JSON list of C-alpha atoms in Angstrom, two decimals:
[
{"chain": "G", "resi": 48, "resn": "MET", "atom": "CA", "xyz": [0.04, -11.82, 22.72]},
{"chain": "G", "resi": 49, "resn": "SER", "atom": "CA", "xyz": [0.00, -9.29, 19.68]},
{"chain": "G", "resi": 50, "resn": "GLU", "atom": "CA", "xyz": [-2.37, -9.26, 16.88]},
{"chain": "G", "resi": 51, "resn": "THR", "atom": "CA", "xyz": [-1.01, -9.88, 13.17]},
{"chain": "G", "resi": 52, "resn": "ILE", "atom": "CA", "xyz": [-1.58, -7.18, 10.99]},
{"chain": "G", "resi": 53, "resn": "ARG", "atom": "CA", "xyz": [-2.65, -8.34, 7.60]},
{"chain": "G", "resi": 54, "resn": "ILE", "atom": "CA", "xyz": [-1.25, -6.04, 4.88]},
{"chain": "G", "resi": 55, "resn": "GLY", "atom": "CA", "xyz": [-1.82, -5.76, 1.05]},
{"chain": "G", "resi": 56, "resn": "ALA", "atom": "CA", "xyz": [0.56, -4.11, -1.24]},
{"chain": "G", "resi": 57, "resn": "ILE", "atom": "CA", "xyz": [-0.65, -1.80, -3.90]},
{"chain": "G", "resi": 58, "resn": "GLY", "atom": "CA", "xyz": [2.26, -1.74, -6.42]},
{"chain": "G", "resi": 59, "resn": "ALA", "atom": "CA", "xyz": [5.14, -4.31, -6.85]},
{"chain": "G", "resi": 60, "resn": "GLY", "atom": "CA", "xyz": [7.79, -2.08, -8.25]},
{"chain": "G", "resi": 61, "resn": "GLY", "atom": "CA", "xyz": [11.33, -1.80, -6.74]},
{"chain": "G", "resi": 62, "resn": "ASN", "atom": "CA", "xyz": [10.32, 0.45, -3.92]},
{"chain": "G", "resi": 63, "resn": "ALA", "atom": "CA", "xyz": [7.32, -1.71, -3.11]},
{"chain": "G", "resi": 64, "resn": "ARG", "atom": "CA", "xyz": [9.25, -4.81, -3.10]},
{"chain": "G", "resi": 65, "resn": "ALA", "atom": "CA", "xyz": [11.60, -3.05, -0.50]},
{"chain": "G", "resi": 66, "resn": "HIS", "atom": "CA", "xyz": [8.55, -2.43, 1.67]},
{"chain": "G", "resi": 67, "resn": "MET", "atom": "CA", "xyz": [7.43, -6.16, 1.09]},
{"chain": "G", "resi": 68, "resn": "GLN", "atom": "CA", "xyz": [10.78, -7.39, 2.08]},
{"chain": "G", "resi": 69, "resn": "ARG", "atom": "CA", "xyz": [10.71, -5.36, 5.42]},
{"chain": "G", "resi": 70, "resn": "MET", "atom": "CA", "xyz": [7.14, -6.77, 6.07]},
{"chain": "G", "resi": 71, "resn": "ALA", "atom": "CA", "xyz": [8.09, -10.11, 5.41]},
{"chain": "G", "resi": 72, "resn": "ALA", "atom": "CA", "xyz": [10.84, -9.95, 8.10]},
{"chain": "G", "resi": 73, "resn": "MET", "atom": "CA", "xyz": [8.63, -8.39, 10.83]},
{"chain": "G", "resi": 74, "resn": "LYS", "atom": "CA", "xyz": [7.01, -10.18, 13.54]},
{"chain": "G", "resi": 75, "resn": "GLY", "atom": "CA", "xyz": [3.33, -9.57, 13.79]},
{"chain": "G", "resi": 76, "resn": "VAL", "atom": "CA", "xyz": [3.01, -8.51, 10.05]},
{"chain": "G", "resi": 77, "resn": "LYS", "atom": "CA", "xyz": [1.54, -10.68, 7.39]},
{"chain": "G", "resi": 78, "resn": "LEU", "atom": "CA", "xyz": [1.59, -9.75, 3.62]},
{"chain": "G", "resi": 79, "resn": "VAL", "atom": "CA", "xyz": [-1.55, -11.03, 2.21]},
{"chain": "G", "resi": 80, "resn": "ALA", "atom": "CA", "xyz": [-1.81, -9.83, -1.40]},
{"chain": "G", "resi": 81, "resn": "ILE", "atom": "CA", "xyz": [-0.10, -8.01, -4.06]},
{"chain": "G", "resi": 82, "resn": "THR", "atom": "CA", "xyz": [-1.59, -5.95, -6.74]},
{"chain": "G", "resi": 83, "resn": "ASP", "atom": "CA", "xyz": [0.01, -4.32, -9.78]},
{"chain": "G", "resi": 84, "resn": "PRO", "atom": "CA", "xyz": [-0.89, -4.13, -13.46]},
{"chain": "G", "resi": 85, "resn": "SER", "atom": "CA", "xyz": [2.70, -5.27, -14.45]},
{"chain": "G", "resi": 86, "resn": "GLU", "atom": "CA", "xyz": [3.10, -9.04, -14.58]},
{"chain": "G", "resi": 87, "resn": "ASP", "atom": "CA", "xyz": [6.80, -8.57, -14.61]},
{"chain": "G", "resi": 88, "resn": "ALA", "atom": "CA", "xyz": [6.65, -6.54, -11.35]},
{"chain": "G", "resi": 89, "resn": "ILE", "atom": "CA", "xyz": [4.45, -9.23, -9.90]},
{"chain": "G", "resi": 90, "resn": "LYS", "atom": "CA", "xyz": [7.03, -11.74, -11.00]},
{"chain": "G", "resi": 91, "resn": "LEU", "atom": "CA", "xyz": [9.90, -10.13, -9.41]},
{"chain": "G", "resi": 92, "resn": "ALA", "atom": "CA", "xyz": [7.95, -9.69, -6.13]},
{"chain": "G", "resi": 93, "resn": "GLN", "atom": "CA", "xyz": [7.30, -13.41, -6.22]},
{"chain": "G", "resi": 94, "resn": "GLU", "atom": "CA", "xyz": [10.92, -14.01, -6.73]},
{"chain": "G", "resi": 95, "resn": "GLN", "atom": "CA", "xyz": [12.35, -11.61, -4.28]},
{"chain": "G", "resi": 96, "resn": "VAL", "atom": "CA", "xyz": [9.96, -11.45, -1.24]},
{"chain": "G", "resi": 97, "resn": "LYS", "atom": "CA", "xyz": [9.86, -14.51, 1.01]},
{"chain": "G", "resi": 98, "resn": "GLY", "atom": "CA", "xyz": [6.32, -16.00, 0.93]},
{"chain": "G", "resi": 99, "resn": "ALA", "atom": "CA", "xyz": [5.06, -13.85, -1.91]},
{"chain": "G", "resi": 100, "resn": "ALA", "atom": "CA", "xyz": [4.95, -16.66, -4.57]},
{"chain": "G", "resi": 101, "resn": "LYS", "atom": "CA", "xyz": [2.01, -18.08, -2.44]},
{"chain": "G", "resi": 102, "resn": "LEU", "atom": "CA", "xyz": [-0.09, -15.02, -2.20]},
{"chain": "G", "resi": 103, "resn": "PRO", "atom": "CA", "xyz": [-2.99, -13.96, -4.31]},
{"chain": "G", "resi": 104, "resn": "VAL", "atom": "CA", "xyz": [-2.18, -11.28, -6.98]},
{"chain": "G", "resi": 105, "resn": "PHE", "atom": "CA", "xyz": [-4.30, -8.84, -8.83]},
{"chain": "G", "resi": 106, "resn": "ALA", "atom": "CA", "xyz": [-4.03, -6.43, -11.70]},
{"chain": "G", "resi": 107, "resn": "ASP", "atom": "CA", "xyz": [-6.45, -3.89, -10.17]},
{"chain": "G", "resi": 108, "resn": "HIS", "atom": "CA", "xyz": [-6.19, -2.59, -6.63]},
{"chain": "G", "resi": 109, "resn": "GLN", "atom": "CA", "xyz": [-10.04, -2.66, -6.35]},
{"chain": "G", "resi": 110, "resn": "ASP", "atom": "CA", "xyz": [-10.19, -6.26, -6.96]},
{"chain": "G", "resi": 111, "resn": "MET", "atom": "CA", "xyz": [-7.81, -6.84, -4.07]},
{"chain": "G", "resi": 112, "resn": "LEU", "atom": "CA", "xyz": [-9.63, -4.64, -1.82]},
{"chain": "G", "resi": 113, "resn": "GLU", "atom": "CA", "xyz": [-12.99, -6.40, -2.53]},
{"chain": "G", "resi": 114, "resn": "LYS", "atom": "CA", "xyz": [-11.56, -10.01, -2.37]},
{"chain": "G", "resi": 115, "resn": "VAL", "atom": "CA", "xyz": [-8.87, -10.12, 0.36]},
{"chain": "G", "resi": 116, "resn": "LYS", "atom": "CA", "xyz": [-9.39, -9.78, 4.00]},
{"chain": "G", "resi": 117, "resn": "MET", "atom": "CA", "xyz": [-6.80, -7.28, 5.37]},
{"chain": "G", "resi": 118, "resn": "ASP", "atom": "CA", "xyz": [-6.21, -4.35, 8.05]},
{"chain": "G", "resi": 119, "resn": "ALA", "atom": "CA", "xyz": [-3.99, -2.16, 6.02]},
{"chain": "G", "resi": 120, "resn": "VAL", "atom": "CA", "xyz": [-2.37, -1.41, 2.74]},
{"chain": "G", "resi": 121, "resn": "VAL", "atom": "CA", "xyz": [0.93, -0.10, 1.64]},
{"chain": "G", "resi": 122, "resn": "ILE", "atom": "CA", "xyz": [0.76, 2.06, -1.50]},
{"chain": "G", "resi": 123, "resn": "SER", "atom": "CA", "xyz": [3.83, 2.43, -3.69]},
{"chain": "G", "resi": 124, "resn": "THR", "atom": "CA", "xyz": [2.71, 3.33, -7.24]},
{"chain": "G", "resi": 125, "resn": "PRO", "atom": "CA", "xyz": [3.08, 6.24, -9.66]},
{"chain": "G", "resi": 126, "resn": "HIS", "atom": "CA", "xyz": [2.15, 9.49, -7.85]},
{"chain": "G", "resi": 127, "resn": "THR", "atom": "CA", "xyz": [-0.78, 10.20, -10.07]},
{"chain": "G", "resi": 128, "resn": "LEU", "atom": "CA", "xyz": [-2.47, 7.03, -8.86]},
{"chain": "G", "resi": 129, "resn": "HIS", "atom": "CA", "xyz": [-2.18, 7.68, -5.06]},
{"chain": "G", "resi": 130, "resn": "PHE", "atom": "CA", "xyz": [-5.39, 9.63, -4.65]},
{"chain": "G", "resi": 131, "resn": "GLU", "atom": "CA", "xyz": [-7.66, 6.99, -5.98]},
{"chain": "G", "resi": 132, "resn": "GLN", "atom": "CA", "xyz": [-5.87, 4.27, -4.16]},
{"chain": "G", "resi": 133, "resn": "ILE", "atom": "CA", "xyz": [-5.94, 6.20, -0.81]},
{"chain": "G", "resi": 134, "resn": "MET", "atom": "CA", "xyz": [-9.50, 6.92, -1.10]},
{"chain": "G", "resi": 135, "resn": "ASP", "atom": "CA", "xyz": [-10.58, 3.40, -2.09]},
{"chain": "G", "resi": 136, "resn": "SER", "atom": "CA", "xyz": [-8.57, 1.96, 0.65]},
{"chain": "G", "resi": 137, "resn": "LEU", "atom": "CA", "xyz": [-9.81, 4.21, 3.37]},
{"chain": "G", "resi": 138, "resn": "SER", "atom": "CA", "xyz": [-13.40, 3.73, 2.09]},
{"chain": "G", "resi": 139, "resn": "ALA", "atom": "CA", "xyz": [-12.72, -0.08, 2.47]},
{"chain": "G", "resi": 140, "resn": "GLY", "atom": "CA", "xyz": [-11.92, 0.43, 6.11]},
{"chain": "G", "resi": 141, "resn": "LEU", "atom": "CA", "xyz": [-8.10, 0.08, 5.76]},
{"chain": "G", "resi": 142, "resn": "HIS", "atom": "CA", "xyz": [-5.27, 1.81, 7.40]},
{"chain": "G", "resi": 143, "resn": "VAL", "atom": "CA", "xyz": [-2.82, 3.35, 4.69]},
{"chain": "G", "resi": 144, "resn": "LEU", "atom": "CA", "xyz": [0.77, 3.84, 4.35]},
{"chain": "G", "resi": 145, "resn": "CYS", "atom": "CA", "xyz": [1.52, 5.77, 1.19]},
{"chain": "G", "resi": 146, "resn": "GLU", "atom": "CA", "xyz": [4.81, 6.69, -0.45]},
{"chain": "G", "resi": 147, "resn": "LYS", "atom": "CA", "xyz": [5.55, 10.31, -0.98]},
{"chain": "G", "resi": 148, "resn": "PRO", "atom": "CA", "xyz": [4.20, 12.42, -2.43]},
{"chain": "G", "resi": 149, "resn": "MET", "atom": "CA", "xyz": [0.69, 11.63, -0.90]},
{"chain": "G", "resi": 150, "resn": "VAL", "atom": "CA", "xyz": [-1.07, 13.18, -3.82]},
{"chain": "G", "resi": 151, "resn": "CYS", "atom": "CA", "xyz": [-0.55, 15.65, -6.69]},
{"chain": "G", "resi": 152, "resn": "THR", "atom": "CA", "xyz": [-2.96, 18.37, -6.00]},
{"chain": "G", "resi": 153, "resn": "THR", "atom": "CA", "xyz": [-4.00, 20.50, -3.03]},
{"chain": "G", "resi": 154, "resn": "ASP", "atom": "CA", "xyz": [-7.74, 19.61, -3.65]},
{"chain": "G", "resi": 155, "resn": "HIS", "atom": "CA", "xyz": [-6.79, 15.83, -3.47]},
{"chain": "G", "resi": 156, "resn": "ALA", "atom": "CA", "xyz": [-4.83, 16.40, -0.40]},
{"chain": "G", "resi": 157, "resn": "ARG", "atom": "CA", "xyz": [-7.77, 18.19, 1.34]},
{"chain": "G", "resi": 158, "resn": "ALA", "atom": "CA", "xyz": [-10.00, 15.52, 0.28]},
{"chain": "G", "resi": 159, "resn": "VAL", "atom": "CA", "xyz": [-7.81, 12.73, 1.55]},
{"chain": "G", "resi": 160, "resn": "ILE", "atom": "CA", "xyz": [-7.16, 14.45, 4.98]},
{"chain": "G", "resi": 161, "resn": "ASP", "atom": "CA", "xyz": [-10.79, 15.10, 5.47]},
{"chain": "G", "resi": 162, "resn": "THR", "atom": "CA", "xyz": [-11.55, 11.51, 4.74]},
{"chain": "G", "resi": 163, "resn": "TRP", "atom": "CA", "xyz": [-8.91, 10.09, 6.79]},
{"chain": "G", "resi": 164, "resn": "LYS", "atom": "CA", "xyz": [-9.93, 12.21, 9.74]},
{"chain": "G", "resi": 165, "resn": "ALA", "atom": "CA", "xyz": [-13.53, 11.15, 9.62]},
{"chain": "G", "resi": 166, "resn": "SER", "atom": "CA", "xyz": [-12.49, 7.51, 9.26]},
{"chain": "G", "resi": 167, "resn": "GLY", "atom": "CA", "xyz": [-10.73, 6.94, 12.62]},
{"chain": "G", "resi": 168, "resn": "LEU", "atom": "CA", "xyz": [-8.08, 5.00, 10.66]},
{"chain": "G", "resi": 169, "resn": "VAL", "atom": "CA", "xyz": [-4.39, 5.32, 10.75]},
{"chain": "G", "resi": 170, "resn": "MET", "atom": "CA", "xyz": [-2.71, 6.91, 7.71]},
{"chain": "G", "resi": 171, "resn": "GLY", "atom": "CA", "xyz": [0.98, 7.89, 7.15]},
{"chain": "G", "resi": 172, "resn": "VAL", "atom": "CA", "xyz": [3.10, 9.01, 4.30]},
{"chain": "G", "resi": 173, "resn": "ALA", "atom": "CA", "xyz": [6.53, 7.36, 3.82]},
{"chain": "G", "resi": 174, "resn": "TYR", "atom": "CA", "xyz": [9.50, 9.68, 3.61]},
{"chain": "G", "resi": 175, "resn": "GLN", "atom": "CA", "xyz": [12.90, 8.19, 4.32]},
{"chain": "G", "resi": 176, "resn": "ARG", "atom": "CA", "xyz": [15.22, 11.22, 4.03]},
{"chain": "G", "resi": 177, "resn": "HIS", "atom": "CA", "xyz": [14.22, 13.07, 7.27]},
{"chain": "G", "resi": 178, "resn": "THR", "atom": "CA", "xyz": [17.72, 13.87, 8.44]},
{"chain": "G", "resi": 179, "resn": "MET", "atom": "CA", "xyz": [19.28, 14.57, 4.97]},
{"chain": "G", "resi": 180, "resn": "GLY", "atom": "CA", "xyz": [20.13, 18.07, 3.99]}
]
């Protein structure tokens, strides 16, 4: 018997909704909350993602991290927000999948890598074009 991985979505834009749709279709994965400052993006997620209409929603990722029990997050937000969201998620003890680019500066990249390595958590950066020239 396998565990169910509880995942929170940080971001509800088009790419984030695609991640959520894939998660909703996966066995052993449960989307448990969505955060996005855009009410329109949240509404679209609720309409397009199976089960999302019943999930708690938040305008701020920190509220979601504090109030919802989860194992991991998927971050799909504007690039300049990734650093704070990754660091907050790792500090909350959550595994992280972040859309590319991971962060926008080398100092932030070093800080994320150091924090991730010390955490013992799993972290990945999504990149869907590995075989394209």
